Short mmCIF file of C-alpha atoms in Angstrom, two decimals:
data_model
loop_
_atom_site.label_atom_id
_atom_site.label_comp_id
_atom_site.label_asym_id
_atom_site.label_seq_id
_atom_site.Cartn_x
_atom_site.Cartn_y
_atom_site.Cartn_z
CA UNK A 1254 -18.40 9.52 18.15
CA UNK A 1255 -18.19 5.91 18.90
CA UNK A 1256 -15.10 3.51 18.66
CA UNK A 1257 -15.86 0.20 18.43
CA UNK A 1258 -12.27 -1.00 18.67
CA UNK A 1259 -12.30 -4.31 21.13
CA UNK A 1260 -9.04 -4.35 21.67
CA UNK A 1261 -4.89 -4.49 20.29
CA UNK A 1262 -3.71 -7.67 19.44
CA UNK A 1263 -0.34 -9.11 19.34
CA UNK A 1264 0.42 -10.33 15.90
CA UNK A 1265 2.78 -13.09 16.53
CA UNK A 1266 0.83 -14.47 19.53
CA UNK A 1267 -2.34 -12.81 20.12
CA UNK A 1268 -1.78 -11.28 23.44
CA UNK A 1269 -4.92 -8.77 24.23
CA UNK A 1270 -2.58 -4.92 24.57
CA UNK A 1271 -4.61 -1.82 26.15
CA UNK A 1272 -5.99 0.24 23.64
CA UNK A 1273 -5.58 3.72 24.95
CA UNK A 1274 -1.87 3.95 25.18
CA UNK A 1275 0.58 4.55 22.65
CA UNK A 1276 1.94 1.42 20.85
CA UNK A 1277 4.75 0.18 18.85
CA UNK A 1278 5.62 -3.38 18.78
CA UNK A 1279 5.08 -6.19 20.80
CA UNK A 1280 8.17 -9.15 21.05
CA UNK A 1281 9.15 -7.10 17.94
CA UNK A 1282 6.40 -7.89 15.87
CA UNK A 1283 3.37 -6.10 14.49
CA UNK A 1284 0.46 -4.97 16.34
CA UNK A 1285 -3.57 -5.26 15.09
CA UNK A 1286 -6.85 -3.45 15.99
CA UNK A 1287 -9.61 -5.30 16.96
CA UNK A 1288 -13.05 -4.42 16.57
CA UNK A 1289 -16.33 -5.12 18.30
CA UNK A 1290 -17.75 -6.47 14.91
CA UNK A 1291 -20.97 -7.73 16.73
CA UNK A 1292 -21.19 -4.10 17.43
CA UNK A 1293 -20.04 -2.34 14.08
CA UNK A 1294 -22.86 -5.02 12.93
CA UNK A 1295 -26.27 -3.38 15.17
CA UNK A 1296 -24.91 0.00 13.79
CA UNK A 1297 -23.43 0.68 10.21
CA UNK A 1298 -25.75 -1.03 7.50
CA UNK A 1299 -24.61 -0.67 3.79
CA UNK A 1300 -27.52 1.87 3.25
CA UNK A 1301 -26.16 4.04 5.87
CA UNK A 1302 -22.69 3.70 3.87
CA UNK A 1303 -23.94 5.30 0.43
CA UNK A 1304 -24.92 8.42 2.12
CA UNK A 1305 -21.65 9.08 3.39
CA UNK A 1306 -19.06 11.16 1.60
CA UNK A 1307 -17.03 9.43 -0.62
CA UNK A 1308 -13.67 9.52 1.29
CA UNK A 1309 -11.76 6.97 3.37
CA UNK A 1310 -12.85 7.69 6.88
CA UNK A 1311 -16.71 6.92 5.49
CA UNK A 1312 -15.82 3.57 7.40
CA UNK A 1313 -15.38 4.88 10.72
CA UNK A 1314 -17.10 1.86 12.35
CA UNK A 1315 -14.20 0.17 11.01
CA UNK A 1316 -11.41 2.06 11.94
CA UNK A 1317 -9.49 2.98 15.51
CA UNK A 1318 -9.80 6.53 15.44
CA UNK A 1319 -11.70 8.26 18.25
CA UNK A 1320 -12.54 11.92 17.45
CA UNK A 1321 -13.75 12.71 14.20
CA UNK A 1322 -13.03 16.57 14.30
CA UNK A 1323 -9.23 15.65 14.39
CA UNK A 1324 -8.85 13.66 12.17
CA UNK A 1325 -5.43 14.64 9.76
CA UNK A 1326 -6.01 14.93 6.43
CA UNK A 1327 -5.48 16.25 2.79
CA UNK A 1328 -9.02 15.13 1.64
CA UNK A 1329 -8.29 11.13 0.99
CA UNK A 1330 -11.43 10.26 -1.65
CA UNK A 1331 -11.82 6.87 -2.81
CA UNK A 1332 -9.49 5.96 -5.79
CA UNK A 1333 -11.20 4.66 -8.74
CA UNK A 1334 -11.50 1.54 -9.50
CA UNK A 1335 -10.62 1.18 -13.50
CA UNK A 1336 -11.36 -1.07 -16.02
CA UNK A 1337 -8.34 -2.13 -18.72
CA UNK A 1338 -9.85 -3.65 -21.57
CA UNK A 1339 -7.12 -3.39 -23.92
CA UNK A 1340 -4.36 -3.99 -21.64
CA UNK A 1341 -6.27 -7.18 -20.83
CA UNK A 1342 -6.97 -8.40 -24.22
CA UNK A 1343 -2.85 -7.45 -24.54
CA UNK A 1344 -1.82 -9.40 -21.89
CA UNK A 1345 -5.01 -12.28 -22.58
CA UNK A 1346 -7.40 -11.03 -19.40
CA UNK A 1347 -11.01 -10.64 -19.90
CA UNK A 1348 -11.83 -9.05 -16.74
CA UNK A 1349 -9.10 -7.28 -15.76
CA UNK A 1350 -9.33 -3.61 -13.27
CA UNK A 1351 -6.49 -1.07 -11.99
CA UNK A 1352 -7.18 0.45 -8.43
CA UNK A 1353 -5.79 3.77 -8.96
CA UNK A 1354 -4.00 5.23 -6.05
CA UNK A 1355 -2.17 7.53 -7.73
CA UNK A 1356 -5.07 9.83 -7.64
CA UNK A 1357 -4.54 10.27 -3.65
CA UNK A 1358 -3.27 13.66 -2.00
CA UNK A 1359 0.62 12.74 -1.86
CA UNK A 1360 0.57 10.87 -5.33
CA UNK A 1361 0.49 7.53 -4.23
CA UNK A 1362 -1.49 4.72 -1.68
CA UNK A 1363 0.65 5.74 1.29
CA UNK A 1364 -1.54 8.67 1.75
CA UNK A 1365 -3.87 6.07 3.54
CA UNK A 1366 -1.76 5.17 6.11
CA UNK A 1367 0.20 8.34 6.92
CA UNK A 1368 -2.75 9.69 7.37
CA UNK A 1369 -4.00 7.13 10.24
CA UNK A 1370 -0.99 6.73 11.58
CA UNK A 1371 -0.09 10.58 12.25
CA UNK A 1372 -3.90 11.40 13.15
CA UNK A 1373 -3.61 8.59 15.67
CA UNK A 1374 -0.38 9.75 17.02
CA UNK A 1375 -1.37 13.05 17.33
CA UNK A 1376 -4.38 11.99 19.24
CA UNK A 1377 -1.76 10.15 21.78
CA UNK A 1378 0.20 13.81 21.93
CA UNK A 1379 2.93 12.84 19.92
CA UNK A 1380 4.96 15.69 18.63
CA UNK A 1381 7.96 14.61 16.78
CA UNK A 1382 7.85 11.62 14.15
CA UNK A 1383 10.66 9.35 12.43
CA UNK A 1384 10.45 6.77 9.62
CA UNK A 1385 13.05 5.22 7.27
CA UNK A 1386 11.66 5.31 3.81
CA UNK A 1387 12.40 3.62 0.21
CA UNK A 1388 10.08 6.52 -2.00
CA UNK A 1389 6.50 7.73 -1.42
CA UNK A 1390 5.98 6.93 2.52
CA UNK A 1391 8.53 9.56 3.36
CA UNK A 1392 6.64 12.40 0.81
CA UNK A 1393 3.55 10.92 2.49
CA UNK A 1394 4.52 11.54 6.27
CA UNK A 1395 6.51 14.83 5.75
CA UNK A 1396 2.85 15.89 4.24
CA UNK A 1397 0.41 14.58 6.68
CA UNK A 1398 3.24 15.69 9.53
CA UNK A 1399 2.81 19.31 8.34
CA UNK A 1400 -1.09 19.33 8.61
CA UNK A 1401 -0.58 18.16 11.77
CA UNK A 1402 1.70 20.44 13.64
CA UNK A 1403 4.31 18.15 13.85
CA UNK A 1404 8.07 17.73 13.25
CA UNK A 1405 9.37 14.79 11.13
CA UNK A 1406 12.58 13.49 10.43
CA UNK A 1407 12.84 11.12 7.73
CA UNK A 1408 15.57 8.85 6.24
CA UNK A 1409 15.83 7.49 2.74
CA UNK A 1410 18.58 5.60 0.76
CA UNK A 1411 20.70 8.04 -0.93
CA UNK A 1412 19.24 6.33 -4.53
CA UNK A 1413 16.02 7.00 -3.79
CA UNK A 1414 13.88 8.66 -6.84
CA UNK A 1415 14.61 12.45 -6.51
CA UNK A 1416 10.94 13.49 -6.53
CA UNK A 1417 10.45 11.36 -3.25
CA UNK A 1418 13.49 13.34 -1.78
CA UNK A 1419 12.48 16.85 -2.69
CA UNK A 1420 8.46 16.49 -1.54
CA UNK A 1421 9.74 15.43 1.86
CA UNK A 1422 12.19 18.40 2.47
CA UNK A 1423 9.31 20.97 0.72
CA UNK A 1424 7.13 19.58 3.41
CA UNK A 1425 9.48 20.62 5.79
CA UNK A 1426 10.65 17.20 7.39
CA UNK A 1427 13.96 16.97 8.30
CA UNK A 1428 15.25 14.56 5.57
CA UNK A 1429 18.66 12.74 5.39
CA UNK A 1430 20.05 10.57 2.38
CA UNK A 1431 21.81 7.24 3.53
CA UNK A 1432 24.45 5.51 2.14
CA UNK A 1433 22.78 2.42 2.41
CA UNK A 1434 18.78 0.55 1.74
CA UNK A 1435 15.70 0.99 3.85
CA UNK A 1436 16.76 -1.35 7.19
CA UNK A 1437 19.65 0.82 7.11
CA UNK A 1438 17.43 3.81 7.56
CA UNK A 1439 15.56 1.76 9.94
CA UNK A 1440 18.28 1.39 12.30
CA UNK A 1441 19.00 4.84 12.45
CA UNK A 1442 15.52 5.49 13.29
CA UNK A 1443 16.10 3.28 16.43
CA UNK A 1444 19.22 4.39 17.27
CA UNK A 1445 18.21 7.62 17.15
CA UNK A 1446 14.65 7.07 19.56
CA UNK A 1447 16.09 7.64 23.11
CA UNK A 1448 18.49 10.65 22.27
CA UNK A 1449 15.57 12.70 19.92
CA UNK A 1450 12.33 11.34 21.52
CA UNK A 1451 10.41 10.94 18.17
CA UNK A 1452 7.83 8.15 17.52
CA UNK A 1453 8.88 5.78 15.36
CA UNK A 1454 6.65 5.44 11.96
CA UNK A 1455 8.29 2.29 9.96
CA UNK A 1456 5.88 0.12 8.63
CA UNK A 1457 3.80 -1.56 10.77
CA UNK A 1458 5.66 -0.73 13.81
CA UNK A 1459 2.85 0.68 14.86
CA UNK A 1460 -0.83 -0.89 14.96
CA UNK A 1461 -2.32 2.11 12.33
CA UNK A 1462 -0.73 2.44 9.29
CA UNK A 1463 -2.28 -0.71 8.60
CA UNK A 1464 -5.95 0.48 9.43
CA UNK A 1465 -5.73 3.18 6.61
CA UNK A 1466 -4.18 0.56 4.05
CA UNK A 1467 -7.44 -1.87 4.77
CA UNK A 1468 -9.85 0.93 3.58
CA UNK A 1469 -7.96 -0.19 0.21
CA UNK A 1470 -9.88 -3.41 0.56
CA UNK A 1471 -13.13 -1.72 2.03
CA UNK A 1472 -13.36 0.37 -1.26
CA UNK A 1473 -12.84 -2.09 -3.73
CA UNK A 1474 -15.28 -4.95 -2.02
CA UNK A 1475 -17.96 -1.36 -2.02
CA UNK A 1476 -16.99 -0.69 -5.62
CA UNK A 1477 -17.91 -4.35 -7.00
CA UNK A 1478 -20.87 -4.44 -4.84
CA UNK A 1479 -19.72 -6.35 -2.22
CA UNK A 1480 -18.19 -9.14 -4.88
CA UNK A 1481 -14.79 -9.65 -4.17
CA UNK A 1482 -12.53 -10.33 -7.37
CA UNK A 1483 -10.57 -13.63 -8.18
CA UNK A 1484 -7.45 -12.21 -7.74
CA UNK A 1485 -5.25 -9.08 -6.44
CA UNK A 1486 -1.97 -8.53 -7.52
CA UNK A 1487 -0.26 -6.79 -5.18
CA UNK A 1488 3.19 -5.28 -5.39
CA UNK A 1489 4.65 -5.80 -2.02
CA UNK A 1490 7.53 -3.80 0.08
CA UNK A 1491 6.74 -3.88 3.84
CA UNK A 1492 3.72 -5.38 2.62
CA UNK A 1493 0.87 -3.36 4.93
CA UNK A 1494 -1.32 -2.61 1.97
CA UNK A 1495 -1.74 -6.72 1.30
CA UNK A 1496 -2.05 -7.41 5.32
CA UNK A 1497 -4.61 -4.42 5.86
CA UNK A 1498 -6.88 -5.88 2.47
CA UNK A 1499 -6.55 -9.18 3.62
CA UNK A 1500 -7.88 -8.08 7.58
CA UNK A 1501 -10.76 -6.08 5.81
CA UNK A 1502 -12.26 -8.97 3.57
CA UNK A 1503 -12.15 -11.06 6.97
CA UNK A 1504 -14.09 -8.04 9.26
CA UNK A 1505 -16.72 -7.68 6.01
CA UNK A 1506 -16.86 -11.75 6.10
CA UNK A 1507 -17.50 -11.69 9.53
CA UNK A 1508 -19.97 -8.85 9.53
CA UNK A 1509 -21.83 -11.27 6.56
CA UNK A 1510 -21.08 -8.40 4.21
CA UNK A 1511 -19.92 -10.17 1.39
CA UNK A 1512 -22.15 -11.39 -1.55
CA UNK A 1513 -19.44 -14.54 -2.30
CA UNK A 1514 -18.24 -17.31 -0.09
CA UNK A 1515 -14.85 -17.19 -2.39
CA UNK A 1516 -11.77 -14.94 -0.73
CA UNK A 1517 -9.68 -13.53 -3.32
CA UNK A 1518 -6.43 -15.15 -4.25
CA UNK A 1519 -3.41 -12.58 -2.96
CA UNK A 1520 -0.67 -12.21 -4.87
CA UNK A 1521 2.42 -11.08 -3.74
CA UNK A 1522 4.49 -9.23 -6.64
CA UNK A 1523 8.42 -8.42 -6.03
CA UNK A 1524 11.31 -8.09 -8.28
CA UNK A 1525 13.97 -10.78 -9.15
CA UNK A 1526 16.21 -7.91 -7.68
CA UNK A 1527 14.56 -8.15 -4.04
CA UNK A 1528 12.06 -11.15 -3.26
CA UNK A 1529 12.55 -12.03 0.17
CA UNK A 1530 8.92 -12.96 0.82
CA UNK A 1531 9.07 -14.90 -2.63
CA UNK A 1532 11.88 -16.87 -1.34
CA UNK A 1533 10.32 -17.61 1.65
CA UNK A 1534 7.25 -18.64 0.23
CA UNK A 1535 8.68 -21.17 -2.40
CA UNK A 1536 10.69 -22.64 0.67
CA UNK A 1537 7.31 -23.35 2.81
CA UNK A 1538 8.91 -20.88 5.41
CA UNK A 1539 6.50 -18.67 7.25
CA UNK A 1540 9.70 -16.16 7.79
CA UNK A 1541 11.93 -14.44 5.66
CA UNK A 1542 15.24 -14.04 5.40
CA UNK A 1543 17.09 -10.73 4.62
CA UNK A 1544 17.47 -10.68 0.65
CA UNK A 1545 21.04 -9.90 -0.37
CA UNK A 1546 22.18 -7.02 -2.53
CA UNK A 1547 18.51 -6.07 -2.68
CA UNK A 1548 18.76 -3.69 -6.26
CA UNK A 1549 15.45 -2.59 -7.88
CA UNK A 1550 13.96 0.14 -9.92
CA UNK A 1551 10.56 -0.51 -8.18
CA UNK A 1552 11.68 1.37 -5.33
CA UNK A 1553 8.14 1.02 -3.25
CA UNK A 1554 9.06 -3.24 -2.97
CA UNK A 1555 12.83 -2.67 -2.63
CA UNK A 1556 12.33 -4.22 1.23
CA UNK A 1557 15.07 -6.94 1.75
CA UNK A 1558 13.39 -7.67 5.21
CA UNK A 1559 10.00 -7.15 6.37
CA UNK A 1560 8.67 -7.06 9.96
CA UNK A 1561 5.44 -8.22 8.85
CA UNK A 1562 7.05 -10.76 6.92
CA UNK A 1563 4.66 -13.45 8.62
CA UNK A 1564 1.65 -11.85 8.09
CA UNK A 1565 1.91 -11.30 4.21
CA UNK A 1566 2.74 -14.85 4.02
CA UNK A 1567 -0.21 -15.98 6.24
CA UNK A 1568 -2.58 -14.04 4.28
CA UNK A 1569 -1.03 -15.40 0.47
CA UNK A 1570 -1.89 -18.49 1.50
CA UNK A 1571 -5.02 -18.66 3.70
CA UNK A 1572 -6.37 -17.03 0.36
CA UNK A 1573 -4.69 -19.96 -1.92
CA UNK A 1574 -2.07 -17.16 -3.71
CA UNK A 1575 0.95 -17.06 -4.20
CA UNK A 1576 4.53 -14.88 -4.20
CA UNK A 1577 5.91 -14.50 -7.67
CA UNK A 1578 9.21 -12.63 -8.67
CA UNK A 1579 8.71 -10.50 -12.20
CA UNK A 1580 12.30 -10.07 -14.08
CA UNK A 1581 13.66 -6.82 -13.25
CA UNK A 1582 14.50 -6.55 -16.48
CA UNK A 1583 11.21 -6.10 -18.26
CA UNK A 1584 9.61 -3.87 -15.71
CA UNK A 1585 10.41 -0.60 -17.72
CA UNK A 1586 8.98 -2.90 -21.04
CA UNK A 1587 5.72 -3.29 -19.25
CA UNK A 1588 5.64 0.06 -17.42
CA UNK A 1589 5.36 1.78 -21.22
CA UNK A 1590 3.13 -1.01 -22.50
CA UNK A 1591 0.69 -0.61 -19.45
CA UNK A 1592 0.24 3.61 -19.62
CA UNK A 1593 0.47 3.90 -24.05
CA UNK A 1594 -2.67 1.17 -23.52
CA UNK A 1595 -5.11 2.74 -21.06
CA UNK A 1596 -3.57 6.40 -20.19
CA UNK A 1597 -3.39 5.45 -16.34
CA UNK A 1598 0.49 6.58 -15.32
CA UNK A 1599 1.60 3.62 -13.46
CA UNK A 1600 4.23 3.21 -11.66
CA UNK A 1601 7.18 0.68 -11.90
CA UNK A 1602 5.71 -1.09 -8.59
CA UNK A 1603 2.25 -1.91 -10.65
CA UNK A 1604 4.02 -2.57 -13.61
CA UNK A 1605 5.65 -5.43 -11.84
CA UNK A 1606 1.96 -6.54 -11.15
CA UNK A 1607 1.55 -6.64 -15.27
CA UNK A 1608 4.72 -8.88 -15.63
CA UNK A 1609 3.32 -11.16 -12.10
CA UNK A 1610 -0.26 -11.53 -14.48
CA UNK A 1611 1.62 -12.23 -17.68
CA UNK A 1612 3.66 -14.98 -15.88
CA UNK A 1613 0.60 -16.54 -14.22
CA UNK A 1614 -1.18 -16.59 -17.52
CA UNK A 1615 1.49 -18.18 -19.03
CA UNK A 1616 1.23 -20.91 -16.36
CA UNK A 1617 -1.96 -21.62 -15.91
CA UNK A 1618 -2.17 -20.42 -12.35
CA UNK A 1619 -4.36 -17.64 -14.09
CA UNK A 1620 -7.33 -18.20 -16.34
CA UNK A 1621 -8.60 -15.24 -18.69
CA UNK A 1622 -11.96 -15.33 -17.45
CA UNK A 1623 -10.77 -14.53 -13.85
CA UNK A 1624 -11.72 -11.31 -12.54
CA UNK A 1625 -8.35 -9.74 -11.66
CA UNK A 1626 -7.64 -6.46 -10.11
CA UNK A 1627 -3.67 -4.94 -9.86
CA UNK A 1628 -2.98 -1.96 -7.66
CA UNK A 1629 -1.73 0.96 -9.38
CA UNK A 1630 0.25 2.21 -5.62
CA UNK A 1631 1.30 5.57 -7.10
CA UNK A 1632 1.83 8.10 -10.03
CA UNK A 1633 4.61 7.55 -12.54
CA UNK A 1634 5.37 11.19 -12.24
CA UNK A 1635 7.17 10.32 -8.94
CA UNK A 1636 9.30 8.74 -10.83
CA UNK A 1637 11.40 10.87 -13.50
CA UNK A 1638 14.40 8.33 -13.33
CA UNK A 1639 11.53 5.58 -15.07
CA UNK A 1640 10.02 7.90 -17.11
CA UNK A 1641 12.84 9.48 -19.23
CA UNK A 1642 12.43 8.90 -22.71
CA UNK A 1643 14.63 10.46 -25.75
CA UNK A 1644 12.14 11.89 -27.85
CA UNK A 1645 12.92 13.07 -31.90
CA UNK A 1646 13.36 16.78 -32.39
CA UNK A 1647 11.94 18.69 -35.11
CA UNK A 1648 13.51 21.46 -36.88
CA UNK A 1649 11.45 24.57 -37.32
CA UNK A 1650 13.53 25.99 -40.38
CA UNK A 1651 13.42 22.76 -42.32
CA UNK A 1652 10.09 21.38 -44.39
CA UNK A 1653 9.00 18.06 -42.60
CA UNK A 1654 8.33 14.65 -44.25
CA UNK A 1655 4.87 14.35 -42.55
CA UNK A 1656 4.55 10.81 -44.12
CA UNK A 1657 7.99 9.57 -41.44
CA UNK A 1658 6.53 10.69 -38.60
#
């Protein structure tokens, strides 16, 4: 098949890096693909799209990898793209969507980028992988590792939701629990590098995670017919899922794809408990510090430092969003709210996103007409801890008031 990547680009600087050699960072920042869009242009038209099957690699134009008969993967189709009309009229939203990426192989969105980033590296001949993880990437590697071949060793805080620690070991990576959060795993998974020999698979420490997060965007600006929403509310961690959107509206701007001149406005959603990029944001900083004591049950955004912490703010406000902290507090109020109103078993991470379009309601930031779409990122079934509820028992030897129930 043909590639029609240009080029890897330095993040921080925009040195031009070789393409066919195996990458990580570059002056410890993130790496991007670059595409031939001129190119992509003369040879995908969005008639030659609809025939395609319904998965994420239809946009192969638009992605880095090179041989089509290996790629890795669990069958990635395109989430659905739901509409919420009576959580909107609950929260005061006329228009308002869920992207559902619980519906992917592993449960959540990471299935996306585990499954560019280990097809990639198994094209380069890698063998063994590492990553640090906070939940679902883990579950996702250790999966995507396994089709492959290939051994993985992943590290997780010791608090991490116990379904994200068992579907790693099942899998068959090597898995450790760490007293400590996810840059503590991190820096075991450099430590470690020259003594075990693995590739390391953090978040965006390597240039392809980020390409299977932007098919995230490439769906949704397909699904609404090349009419980009308002606004995306995005809960953000390491924060790959908002870069990779934000790169794919830009390559289907440049490619004269889109049917609006009007970007959507990104929103970046974190917890009172951990909002680095929020803090940095309000302060007019383009880098973040590391947030102290970083405590949240949205495990997926429970990232007191990012690597890519310059890019999610670059992208927030080329689009004119913002970064808003939700109160931790209410996140299990608007997790129940959110799946007794439309069925769709969000996670604590998305129901962040409901508190973030509450608040900007509230302010005015967000008007009711807008056309808003929040990013379910995985399946509230991950998550026992969030979902335990005491329920009323019934006693079979006793007659039942049927008018209490």
């Amino acid at each position: 098949m043909t590639r029609f990547v240009s080029h890897l680009e330095g993040g921080i600087d925009g040195a031009h890096l070789p393409v066919d050699e195996l990458q990580s960072l570059h002056k410890d920042r993130p790496i991007l693909v670059r595409y031939d869009l001129a190119a992509v242009g003369k040879s995908l038209t969005k008639e030659k799209l609809k025939s395609r099957p319904e998965t994420m690699w239809r946009y192969r134009e638009l992605l880095p990898y090179a041989d089509e008969k290996q790629i890795v993967s669990l069958g990635e189709r395109m989430s659905p793209l739901l509409a919420c009309p009576r959580l909107g009229a609950q929260l005061g939203l006329e228009n308002l969507f869920i992207k559902d990426e619980s519906q992917l192989p592993t449960g959540s969105f990471k299935s996306r980028g585990l499954a560019m980033a280990i097809t990639l590296a198994k094209q380069f001949g890698v063998k063994r992988v590492a990553l640090p993880t906070a939940g679902n990437a883990g579950g996702a590697a250790a999966a995507y590792a396994a089709r492959a071949g290939m051994e993985c060793y992943v590290f997780m805080p010791e608090d991490t939701p116990a379904i994200n620690q068992y579907e790693c070991a099942l899998a068959g990576a090597k898995t450790f629990l760490v007293n400590g959060l996810i840059n503590d795993c991190g820096r075991l998974v450099r430590e470690g590098k020259a003594a075990m020999n693995w590739f390391d698979l953090s978040t965006l420490k390597e240039p392809y995670r980020i390409e299977g997060k932007k098919t995230m965007g490439l769906e949704l600006a397909e699904q609404f017919d090349w009419q980009l929403p308002d606004v995306i509310l995005y809960p953000t961690g390491g924060g790959t899922g908002l870069i990779g959107m934000w790169k794919a509206f830009q390559e289907l701007r440049e490619l004269g794809w889109l049917t609006t001149a009007n970007m959507p406005r990104m929103v970046s959603v974190q917890s009172t408990g951990c909002a680095p990029i929020v803090r940095a944001y309000e302060k007019g900083e383009r880098f973040a510090d590391a947030f102290p004591n970083a405590a949240t049950q949205a495990s997926g955004i429970r990232v007191p430092v990012a690597v890519g912490d310059f890019l999610i703010l670059d992208a927030v406000r080329q689009s004119n969003g913002c970064a808003i902290a939700v109160d931790e507090t209410q996140i299990q109020r608007a997790l129940r709210q959110s799946v007794a109103a439309e069925g769709i078993p969000i996670c604590p991470e998305a129901a962040a996103c409901v508190l973030a379009a509450e608040q900007l309601l509230a302010s005015g930031w967000l008007k009711r007409d807008e056309k808003v779409v929040l990013f379910n990122t995985g399946a509230v079934q991950k998550y026992i801890e969030a979902m335990k509820t005491d329920l009323p028992r019934l006693d079979k030897n006793q007659p039942i008031d049927w008018s209490s129930l």
